[in-house]
Amino acid sequence: MTPEQQAEIDEQRAQSHQTRRATVPGMEEHLYTAHPVLDHGFIRVIDYMGDDAAICQAARVSYGRGTKAVSNDAGLIRYLMRHWHSTPFEMCEVKLHVKLPVFVARQWIRHRTANVNEYSARYSILDREFYIPAKCDLAAQSVVNNQGRGEALSGEEAARVLDWLRDDSNRAYDHYEAMISDTAPDGTPQAGLARELARMNLPANVYTQWYWKVDLHNLFHFLRLRADPHAQMEIRVYAEAMCRIVADWVPLAYAAFEDYRLGGASLSAKGVECVRRMVAGEEVTLENSGMSAGEWREFRRVVG
Amino acid sequence: MTPEQQAEIDEQRAQSHQTRRATVPGMEEHLYTAHPVLDHGFIRVIDYMGDDAAICQAARVSYGRGTKAVSNDAGLIRYLMRHWHSTPFEMCEVKLHVKLPVFVARQWIRHRTANVNEYSARYSILDREFYIPAKCDLAAQSVVNNQGRGEALSGEEAARVLDWLRDDSNRAYDHYEAMISDTAPDGTPQAGLARELARMNLPANVYTQWYWKVDLHNLFHFLRLRADPHAQMEIRVYAEAMCRIVADWVPLAYAAFEDYRLGGASLSAKGVECVRRMVAGEEVTLENSGMSAGEWREFRRVVG
Amino acid sequence: MTPEQQAEIDEQRAQSHQTRRATVPGMEEHLYTAHPVLDHGFIRVIDYMGDDAAICQAARVSYGRGTKAVSNDAGLIRYLMRHWHSTPFEMCEVKLHVKLPVFVARQWIRHRTANVNEYSARYSILDREFYIPAKCDLAAQSVVNNQGRGEALSGEEAARVLDWLRDDSNRAYDHYEAMISDTAPDGTPQAGLARELARMNLPANVYTQWYWKVDLHNLFHFLRLRADPHAQMEIRVYAEAMCRIVADWVPLAYAAFEDYRLGGASLSAKGVECVRRMVAGEEVTLENSGMSAGEWREFRRVVG
Amino acid sequence: MTPEQQAEIDEQRAQSHQTRRATVPGMEEHLYTAHPVLDHGFIRVIDYMGDDAAICQAARVSYGRGTKAVSNDAGLIRYLMRHWHSTPFEMCEVKLHVKLPVFVARQWIRHRTANVNEYSARYSILDREFYIPAKCDLAAQSVVNNQGRGEALSGEEAARVLDWLRDDSNRAYDHYEAMISDTAPDGTPQAGLARELARMNLPANVYTQWYWKVDLHNLFHFLRLRADPHAQMEIRVYAEAMCRIVADWVPLAYAAFEDYRLGGASLSAKGVECVRRMVAGEEVTLENSGMSAGEWREFRRVVG
């Protein structure tokens, strides 16, 4: 972050206005601050709408914030979450400024129910910033999961990978700069390649940034998939940073989300049947479960 | 509105919090107040996110509110509107509480890109409130437009219509009440019909209410269609009430919307060709325009 | 259904074309036929896109239909369903023509991720067709569930309700007809009220119809909520009719849906913990479960 | 395309089934064939639903294909397009298999109302295929449009750019292969980097592929923006290839789209006023138009 950028942030944080709207002190504290993620990325809260009470207010279509006790709100929110009611959670909204590597952005954008304004590399010049993993995060292809990673690479192999990632990123950026420059390598003037073309030389670990706005229901859906241990680590760390923010924003809804989604589990009809037999004292095995080996493995992870 | 409801609203309006978020004084003034629409309906602003500057900030993916002059913001917003950029306008969001007749709600809900929590007539009991048009609004079927209305009905015919609307509404509600009651007409106890069934007896002019949350881009799309003179009057009055609110919320964006959408016009390729010929001094008529009679009529309305 | 409508349907069913597209014999059999639902409603398949193989083909982004055995497709589809992959199921699409009471349509339309063209009562005249429940379906308000129904009404109370529903529907329609008529009750000419206004007199049990197009993922989501025993019976019967159609269309996907969604269950983190303790032989009760009474009741229904 | 892929395509094209569904001979001809785009990309129609008649059928919510003449269908479709009716066009759907460079995919995916399954570089290994522009397409940054391109580069500058693009792509891919290999450069065994990490070294001109499914309304919206002369050439060529396919699929709807959208123009309220003055014979200039210089330039392009 440049001093100019930090100054802009500081200026925003110094402002204070009167409002009649629902306000959450914990979220006010987060506003505008850049929470670091990965080596050059961050997440910043730019704006938010609503709080735990707003969820209940919408569910009740009420005229005011209600005179209901907080305990009632907690119960209602848990009920709504347990029964998959989505519209009351849609009544809260958050807007974030995120800086993230392009390959993470490509996964992220698959969640379509959000609003996005991305920094345009047709219009502007990208910075020389690339995600270079920490050595300990350089993992081998998983041998059990085709789309996951396994053990960390050995030191020598990791060093070789890091050299390639660093060198190729820098060379790509050198040429990117040289292509859009109005000066040729020999110092004579040149036209300079259009930015919309030059950008194609940059690798997927280059950083981009965007404004991302999403409602709480869709954010929870994102977090359930991306804060999951099976998500790629480089997007999971963003999801985890958001989890901490959401816990400060709507603590009752977040607690229900943790209980019913993050920490919960889904059972198939076969799984329900097996649980009933196990609770009744029967010995249930892969062979008499009716499940495939993969399903059984996942089922055992749930029932312990 | 009952005194209890008014007290809840007053209590909300009396609150004031400190916030670091973008705040719009004109919108703060609207907050929670019920703007009357039709005979029993209203629109209330429950919450909002963003302002004109937030649109520009997102379009620029900037770190702060920027040091750009307001004149620059106006120019940028006009540019974005003219070139059909939608994502910067999606960065503003508004939440409304709306009370409206069911037949209006049925048109309204066809706009799918919004969040809705409607008062549940499975769960709760509807009030005895029906939209009864003003006599001057009782218009005949249009003879030129299959889905529109023409001249006002004569006094006698209008009076007959009003009697039917009032009588049928009241009788339907009497029976609705009697069906869900735990007392039979003869005073003996009865089970009482489930509310989810009893509601089917109520006509489409009964009032319902909902929380409706939408981003500015999709709200503009709604307003373009529903504030249009061809929209049914009973939904248009809601759209017009929202236009007045939006003008106070994001004055630059609303001015651009008025210029490029509400007051603008679309020309077909044939229409562009005809305009060019007319500007060049040629006499263009239905016959040599290449248009159908309907297109020509609409084209003439544009070029005068 | 009028003889003219039946003739149109028969004509469509008599046609046969050659196509290179994926085709499902079981679905071809359904095409255009009106499956009756409630007293005057129906569901008709108008078109469909894709089959079980198309789901796998999209998941694999493959060039052809693949040489994989059906058993592989079944395993892949079960894997995708178990892990909440949604996009491969979105690759199948179905278009239905549905006739349904307005109060059912109002619930249905809350599922926003579908395409809808509804019969316009601004433009056209509605038929004299109202949903009048069978006597056995007239149930009392539930005493345990605020948004459900309980026991059937007694014969006398039910008879009274049916009389009101029938009389009010017919009177409302008589007046609807009289209002839009160009002849006054005394036989003299009148202007006739605009259809967009007259429709407001019709109750919520009047039938409407629409074309509804949805992808398989979103259809499954709809069916999970609406084929559920807690859904209102009048929409559940439509969902059940669709379940039978989908089972003929994509049998592998439907079987996975039945196992993982319709017949499955969700456990909270607390529920997972309780299951583990029960499987380990511990006596778990409401008191030592950490759950509320409502959660515990639902949990016991799962584990038996 | 490999011989195996071509064989899969040929096998699909050789199949023929009987169907009762709407079928379009021109679209059957396209089915499965790969239409080349750019140097290694393509577009293939995988499936389609509906035709021109289906648009009218949905707009009329009719029971059959109707007995209306084609001329009536053309008029109705033009009316629907002119008045921005969107839902009837949503009743047609098309599924495409597209191979495209990543930087094009990143623009494309911003259109959110479509279904996508992309080839997973977490799961699979990408091919050594990169978009290398033709020399004549290497253009300089535009001096009038910040997000566009201007004149072609000189031969020498173009040659330098091409060398960098080719060399960097190949080196990046060499290292990608070496990182995921189970053999180190010196021939000894190594673990091999996880594919989800190795992919980050590949530049944005590498090819990816996806299945993309969209309804006709949203496809038209995409084509209006991306077949526009201001769109980046590398995505415009895909849009143009789709335009040719759509013209064969729904010729009436495509003709209306060409007339009202591709070839049409939008006027602001100020623009309408200026047109009226010009048609009335007045001399209108930038100075007395009330427009900014940019608006005026665009306005002159419309009225000639």
Short mmCIF file of N, CA and C in Angstrom, two decimals, chain A residues 1 5 8-9 12-13 15-23 28-29 31-32 42 44 46-50 54 57-59 61-66 87-88 90-95 97 99 115-119 209-211 213 215, chain B residues 1 5 8-9 12-13 15-23 28-29 31-32 42 44 46-50 54 57-59 61-66 87-88 90-95 97 99 115-119 209-211 213 215:
data_model
loop_
_atom_site.label_atom_id
_atom_site.label_comp_id
_atom_site.label_asym_id
_atom_site.label_seq_id
_atom_site.Cartn_x
_atom_site.Cartn_y
_atom_site.Cartn_z
N MET A 1 0.84 -1.20 0.00
CA MET A 1 0.00 0.00 0.00
C MET A 1 0.88 1.25 0.00
N GLN A 5 -2.32 5.90 -0.69
CA GLN A 5 -3.47 5.05 -0.43
C GLN A 5 -3.77 5.03 1.07
N GLU A 8 -5.54 8.09 2.07
CA GLU A 8 -6.96 8.07 1.68
C GLU A 8 -7.78 7.27 2.68
N ILE A 9 -7.22 6.14 3.08
CA ILE A 9 -7.91 5.29 4.06
C ILE A 9 -8.04 6.01 5.39
N GLN A 12 -10.73 8.55 5.34
CA GLN A 12 -12.07 7.99 5.44
C GLN A 12 -12.39 7.56 6.87
N ARG A 13 -11.40 6.97 7.51
CA ARG A 13 -11.64 6.50 8.88
C ARG A 13 -11.83 7.66 9.86
N GLN A 15 -13.53 10.31 9.31
CA GLN A 15 -14.85 10.93 9.17
C GLN A 15 -15.86 10.30 10.12
N SER A 16 -16.83 11.10 10.50
CA SER A 16 -17.91 10.56 11.32
C SER A 16 -19.18 11.33 10.99
N HIS A 17 -20.25 10.58 10.74
CA HIS A 17 -21.52 11.20 10.40
C HIS A 17 -22.59 10.71 11.36
N GLN A 18 -23.66 11.51 11.46
CA GLN A 18 -24.85 11.08 12.19
C GLN A 18 -25.73 10.28 11.24
N THR A 19 -26.29 9.20 11.72
CA THR A 19 -27.23 8.44 10.89
C THR A 19 -28.33 7.85 11.74
N ARG A 20 -29.50 7.70 11.13
CA ARG A 20 -30.62 7.01 11.79
C ARG A 20 -30.59 5.51 11.50
N ARG A 21 -29.66 5.09 10.66
CA ARG A 21 -29.66 3.68 10.23
C ARG A 21 -29.10 2.76 11.32
N ALA A 22 -29.40 1.47 11.17
CA ALA A 22 -28.82 0.46 12.04
C ALA A 22 -27.30 0.52 11.91
N THR A 23 -26.62 0.50 13.03
CA THR A 23 -25.17 0.67 13.07
C THR A 23 -24.59 -0.40 13.98
N GLU A 28 -18.11 -0.93 12.44
CA GLU A 28 -17.55 0.41 12.26
C GLU A 28 -16.03 0.36 12.46
N GLU A 29 -15.62 -0.46 13.41
CA GLU A 29 -14.20 -0.59 13.70
C GLU A 29 -13.44 -1.16 12.48
N LEU A 31 -14.32 -0.77 9.34
CA LEU A 31 -14.50 0.01 8.11
C LEU A 31 -13.19 0.59 7.55
N TYR A 32 -12.96 0.30 6.27
CA TYR A 32 -11.87 0.86 5.47
C TYR A 32 -10.50 0.22 5.76
N PHE A 42 -5.46 -8.13 0.35
CA PHE A 42 -6.16 -7.63 1.53
C PHE A 42 -7.67 -7.72 1.32
N ARG A 44 -10.97 -5.21 2.66
CA ARG A 44 -11.39 -4.01 3.37
C ARG A 44 -12.92 -3.90 3.33
N ILE A 46 -15.97 -1.72 2.94
CA ILE A 46 -16.23 -0.37 2.41
C ILE A 46 -17.58 0.16 2.90
N ASP A 47 -18.53 -0.75 3.06
CA ASP A 47 -19.85 -0.33 3.54
C ASP A 47 -20.60 -1.58 3.99
N TYR A 48 -21.64 -1.38 4.78
CA TYR A 48 -22.49 -2.50 5.19
C TYR A 48 -23.90 -1.98 5.41
N MET A 49 -24.87 -2.87 5.33
CA MET A 49 -26.27 -2.53 5.57
C MET A 49 -26.88 -3.62 6.47
N GLY A 50 -27.48 -3.18 7.58
CA GLY A 50 -28.21 -4.12 8.42
C GLY A 50 -27.39 -4.74 9.51
N ALA A 54 -32.00 -6.51 11.93
CA ALA A 54 -32.61 -6.27 10.62
C ALA A 54 -33.10 -7.57 9.99
N GLN A 57 -36.39 -8.24 11.81
CA GLN A 57 -37.33 -7.22 11.40
C GLN A 57 -37.93 -7.57 10.03
N ALA A 58 -37.10 -8.01 9.11
CA ALA A 58 -37.58 -8.37 7.78
C ALA A 58 -38.40 -9.66 7.84
N ALA A 59 -37.96 -10.61 8.65
CA ALA A 59 -38.70 -11.86 8.76
C ALA A 59 -40.09 -11.60 9.32
N VAL A 61 -41.59 -8.63 8.96
CA VAL A 61 -42.15 -7.49 8.19
C VAL A 61 -42.72 -6.47 9.17
N SER A 62 -41.87 -6.06 10.10
CA SER A 62 -42.37 -5.21 11.19
C SER A 62 -42.16 -3.74 10.92
N TYR A 63 -42.86 -2.91 11.68
CA TYR A 63 -42.80 -1.47 11.48
C TYR A 63 -41.59 -0.85 12.16
N GLY A 64 -41.11 -1.45 13.22
CA GLY A 64 -39.99 -0.87 13.94
C GLY A 64 -38.95 -1.93 14.21
N ARG A 65 -38.03 -1.66 15.08
CA ARG A 65 -37.01 -2.63 15.41
C ARG A 65 -37.57 -3.65 16.40
N GLY A 66 -38.80 -3.40 16.86
CA GLY A 66 -39.44 -4.37 17.72
C GLY A 66 -39.01 -4.24 19.15
N THR A 87 -34.47 -15.56 2.54
CA THR A 87 -34.73 -14.14 2.27
C THR A 87 -34.44 -13.21 3.45
N PRO A 88 -34.68 -13.59 4.71
CA PRO A 88 -34.33 -12.62 5.77
C PRO A 88 -32.83 -12.31 5.81
N GLU A 90 -30.92 -12.21 3.27
CA GLU A 90 -30.62 -11.36 2.10
C GLU A 90 -30.81 -9.88 2.43
N MET A 91 -31.41 -9.58 3.55
CA MET A 91 -31.70 -8.19 3.90
C MET A 91 -30.47 -7.46 4.46
N CYS A 92 -29.38 -8.18 4.70
CA CYS A 92 -28.12 -7.56 5.08
C CYS A 92 -27.18 -7.59 3.89
N GLU A 93 -26.38 -6.58 3.76
CA GLU A 93 -25.51 -6.46 2.58
C GLU A 93 -24.15 -5.92 3.02
N VAL A 94 -23.10 -6.36 2.37
CA VAL A 94 -21.77 -5.84 2.69
C VAL A 94 -21.01 -5.57 1.40
N LYS A 95 -20.19 -4.54 1.42
CA LYS A 95 -19.37 -4.18 0.25
C LYS A 95 -17.91 -4.21 0.67
N HIS A 97 -13.63 -4.26 -0.52
CA HIS A 97 -12.57 -4.01 -1.49
C HIS A 97 -11.55 -5.12 -1.26
N LYS A 99 -8.11 -7.29 -2.69
CA LYS A 99 -6.95 -7.43 -3.59
C LYS A 99 -6.54 -8.88 -3.55
N ASN A 115 -22.26 -8.40 -6.74
CA ASN A 115 -21.97 -7.28 -7.64
C ASN A 115 -20.47 -7.04 -7.61
N VAL A 116 -19.88 -6.83 -8.78
CA VAL A 116 -18.43 -6.74 -8.89
C VAL A 116 -18.01 -5.59 -9.77
N ASN A 117 -17.07 -4.81 -9.33
CA ASN A 117 -16.35 -3.87 -10.20
C ASN A 117 -14.87 -4.17 -10.08
N GLU A 118 -14.28 -4.69 -11.15
CA GLU A 118 -12.87 -5.06 -11.12
C GLU A 118 -12.02 -3.98 -11.76
N TYR A 119 -10.83 -3.81 -11.22
CA TYR A 119 -9.81 -2.95 -11.80
C TYR A 119 -9.59 -3.37 -13.25
N GLN A 209 -7.69 -6.37 -8.28
CA GLN A 209 -8.51 -5.96 -7.14
C GLN A 209 -9.90 -5.62 -7.62
N TRP A 210 -10.85 -5.72 -6.72
CA TRP A 210 -12.22 -5.38 -7.07
C TRP A 210 -13.02 -4.95 -5.86
N TYR A 211 -14.10 -4.26 -6.17
CA TYR A 211 -15.16 -4.01 -5.21
C TYR A 211 -16.15 -5.15 -5.36
N LYS A 213 -19.73 -6.75 -3.72
CA LYS A 213 -20.88 -6.48 -2.84
C LYS A 213 -21.82 -7.68 -2.87
N ASP A 215 -25.06 -10.02 -0.54
CA ASP A 215 -25.94 -10.08 0.62
C ASP A 215 -25.50 -11.22 1.53
N MET B 1 -52.50 3.30 9.60
CA MET B 1 -51.40 3.00 10.52
C MET B 1 -51.90 3.12 11.96
N GLN B 5 -47.91 1.33 15.62
CA GLN B 5 -46.98 1.36 14.49
C GLN B 5 -46.31 2.73 14.39
N GLU B 8 -43.64 3.04 16.90
CA GLU B 8 -42.42 2.31 16.52
C GLU B 8 -41.59 3.13 15.54
N ILE B 9 -42.29 3.73 14.55
CA ILE B 9 -41.60 4.56 13.56
C ILE B 9 -40.96 5.76 14.24
N GLN B 12 -37.83 4.84 15.99
CA GLN B 12 -36.69 4.65 15.09
C GLN B 12 -36.12 5.98 14.61
N ARG B 13 -37.02 6.89 14.27
CA ARG B 13 -36.56 8.18 13.76
C ARG B 13 -35.85 9.00 14.83
N GLN B 15 -33.73 7.87 16.94
CA GLN B 15 -32.38 7.36 17.19
C GLN B 15 -31.34 8.06 16.33
N SER B 16 -30.15 8.14 16.83
CA SER B 16 -29.06 8.69 16.04
C SER B 16 -27.76 7.99 16.44
N HIS B 17 -27.01 7.54 15.46
CA HIS B 17 -25.77 6.84 15.72
C HIS B 17 -24.64 7.54 14.97
N GLN B 18 -23.44 7.32 15.44
CA GLN B 18 -22.25 7.76 14.72
C GLN B 18 -21.86 6.67 13.73
N THR B 19 -21.48 7.07 12.53
CA THR B 19 -21.02 6.08 11.56
C THR B 19 -19.92 6.66 10.69
N ARG B 20 -19.03 5.78 10.24
CA ARG B 20 -18.00 6.18 9.28
C ARG B 20 -18.47 6.01 7.85
N ARG B 21 -19.66 5.46 7.67
CA ARG B 21 -20.12 5.15 6.31
C ARG B 21 -20.59 6.39 5.57
N ALA B 22 -20.67 6.28 4.26
CA ALA B 22 -21.25 7.33 3.43
C ALA B 22 -22.68 7.57 3.88
N THR B 23 -23.04 8.83 4.04
CA THR B 23 -24.34 9.21 4.58
C THR B 23 -24.91 10.32 3.71
N GLU B 28 -31.48 10.49 4.89
CA GLU B 28 -31.72 10.36 6.34
C GLU B 28 -33.09 10.94 6.68
N GLU B 29 -33.44 12.03 6.00
CA GLU B 29 -34.74 12.67 6.24
C GLU B 29 -35.89 11.73 5.90
N LEU B 31 -35.81 8.46 6.04
CA LEU B 31 -35.75 7.17 6.75
C LEU B 31 -36.96 6.92 7.65
N TYR B 32 -37.57 5.77 7.43
CA TYR B 32 -38.66 5.22 8.26
C TYR B 32 -40.02 5.89 8.02
N PHE B 42 -48.23 2.51 1.25
CA PHE B 42 -47.14 3.43 1.55
C PHE B 42 -45.81 2.85 1.09
N ARG B 44 -41.77 3.14 2.63
CA ARG B 44 -40.88 3.65 3.68
C ARG B 44 -39.46 3.21 3.38
N ILE B 46 -36.15 1.92 4.70
CA ILE B 46 -35.70 1.26 5.93
C ILE B 46 -34.18 1.35 6.09
N ASP B 47 -33.48 1.34 4.97
CA ASP B 47 -32.02 1.43 5.03
C ASP B 47 -31.52 1.76 3.62
N TYR B 48 -30.29 2.25 3.54
CA TYR B 48 -29.69 2.51 2.23
C TYR B 48 -28.19 2.34 2.35
N MET B 49 -27.53 2.07 1.25
CA MET B 49 -26.06 1.93 1.21
C MET B 49 -25.54 2.71 0.02
N GLY B 50 -24.58 3.60 0.26
CA GLY B 50 -23.91 4.29 -0.84
C GLY B 50 -24.55 5.60 -1.21
N ALA B 54 -20.07 6.89 -4.12
CA ALA B 54 -19.79 5.45 -4.05
C ALA B 54 -19.83 4.81 -5.44
N GLN B 57 -16.47 5.76 -6.94
CA GLN B 57 -15.43 5.06 -6.21
C GLN B 57 -15.32 3.61 -6.70
N ALA B 58 -16.45 2.97 -6.90
CA ALA B 58 -16.44 1.59 -7.38
C ALA B 58 -15.98 1.53 -8.83
N ALA B 59 -16.42 2.48 -9.64
CA ALA B 59 -16.01 2.48 -11.05
C ALA B 59 -14.50 2.65 -11.15
N VAL B 61 -12.45 1.74 -8.66
CA VAL B 61 -11.84 0.78 -7.72
C VAL B 61 -10.79 1.51 -6.88
N SER B 62 -11.24 2.60 -6.26
CA SER B 62 -10.28 3.46 -5.58
C SER B 62 -10.17 3.15 -4.09
N TYR B 63 -9.12 3.65 -3.49
CA TYR B 63 -8.86 3.38 -2.07
C TYR B 63 -9.66 4.28 -1.14
N GLY B 64 -9.95 5.49 -1.61
CA GLY B 64 -10.67 6.42 -0.76
C GLY B 64 -11.83 7.01 -1.53
N ARG B 65 -12.41 8.08 -1.01
CA ARG B 65 -13.51 8.74 -1.71
C ARG B 65 -12.97 9.61 -2.83
N GLY B 66 -11.65 9.71 -2.91
CA GLY B 66 -11.07 10.44 -4.02
C GLY B 66 -11.09 11.93 -3.78
N THR B 87 -22.51 -2.20 -13.50
CA THR B 87 -21.98 -2.63 -12.20
C THR B 87 -21.70 -1.48 -11.23
N PRO B 88 -21.26 -0.29 -11.66
CA PRO B 88 -21.07 0.75 -10.64
C PRO B 88 -22.37 1.14 -9.94
N GLU B 90 -24.78 -0.84 -9.34
CA GLU B 90 -25.15 -1.94 -8.45
C GLU B 90 -24.52 -1.78 -7.06
N MET B 91 -23.59 -0.85 -6.93
CA MET B 91 -22.88 -0.69 -5.66
C MET B 91 -23.69 0.11 -4.63
N CYS B 92 -24.84 0.65 -5.06
CA CYS B 92 -25.74 1.31 -4.12
C CYS B 92 -26.95 0.40 -3.91
N GLU B 93 -27.48 0.42 -2.72
CA GLU B 93 -28.56 -0.50 -2.37
C GLU B 93 -29.56 0.21 -1.49
N VAL B 94 -30.84 -0.12 -1.64
CA VAL B 94 -31.86 0.49 -0.80
C VAL B 94 -32.84 -0.58 -0.34
N LYS B 95 -33.33 -0.42 0.87
CA LYS B 95 -34.30 -1.36 1.43
C LYS B 95 -35.57 -0.59 1.78
N HIS B 97 -39.87 -0.66 2.86
CA HIS B 97 -41.05 -1.35 3.39
C HIS B 97 -42.22 -0.80 2.58
N LYS B 99 -46.35 -1.16 1.39
CA LYS B 99 -47.69 -1.72 1.55
C LYS B 99 -48.43 -1.48 0.25
N ASN B 115 -34.50 -8.55 -3.40
CA ASN B 115 -34.73 -9.43 -2.24
C ASN B 115 -36.07 -9.05 -1.61
N VAL B 116 -36.86 -10.03 -1.26
CA VAL B 116 -38.22 -9.78 -0.79
C VAL B 116 -38.54 -10.62 0.44
N ASN B 117 -39.12 -9.99 1.45
CA ASN B 117 -39.78 -10.70 2.54
C ASN B 117 -41.20 -10.20 2.63
N GLU B 118 -42.15 -11.05 2.29
CA GLU B 118 -43.55 -10.63 2.30
C GLU B 118 -44.24 -11.11 3.57
N TYR B 119 -45.16 -10.31 4.03
CA TYR B 119 -46.04 -10.66 5.14
C TYR B 119 -46.72 -11.98 4.78
N GLN B 209 -47.97 -6.50 2.38
CA GLN B 209 -46.81 -5.63 2.57
C GLN B 209 -45.54 -6.47 2.54
N TRP B 210 -44.45 -5.83 2.17
CA TRP B 210 -43.18 -6.54 2.15
C TRP B 210 -42.00 -5.62 2.35
N TYR B 211 -40.91 -6.23 2.74
CA TYR B 211 -39.61 -5.59 2.71
C TYR B 211 -39.01 -5.91 1.34
N LYS B 213 -35.66 -5.12 -1.14
CA LYS B 213 -34.29 -4.58 -1.17
C LYS B 213 -33.75 -4.77 -2.57
N ASP B 215 -30.69 -3.18 -5.69
CA ASP B 215 -29.58 -2.26 -5.98
C ASP B 215 -30.04 -1.20 -6.97
#
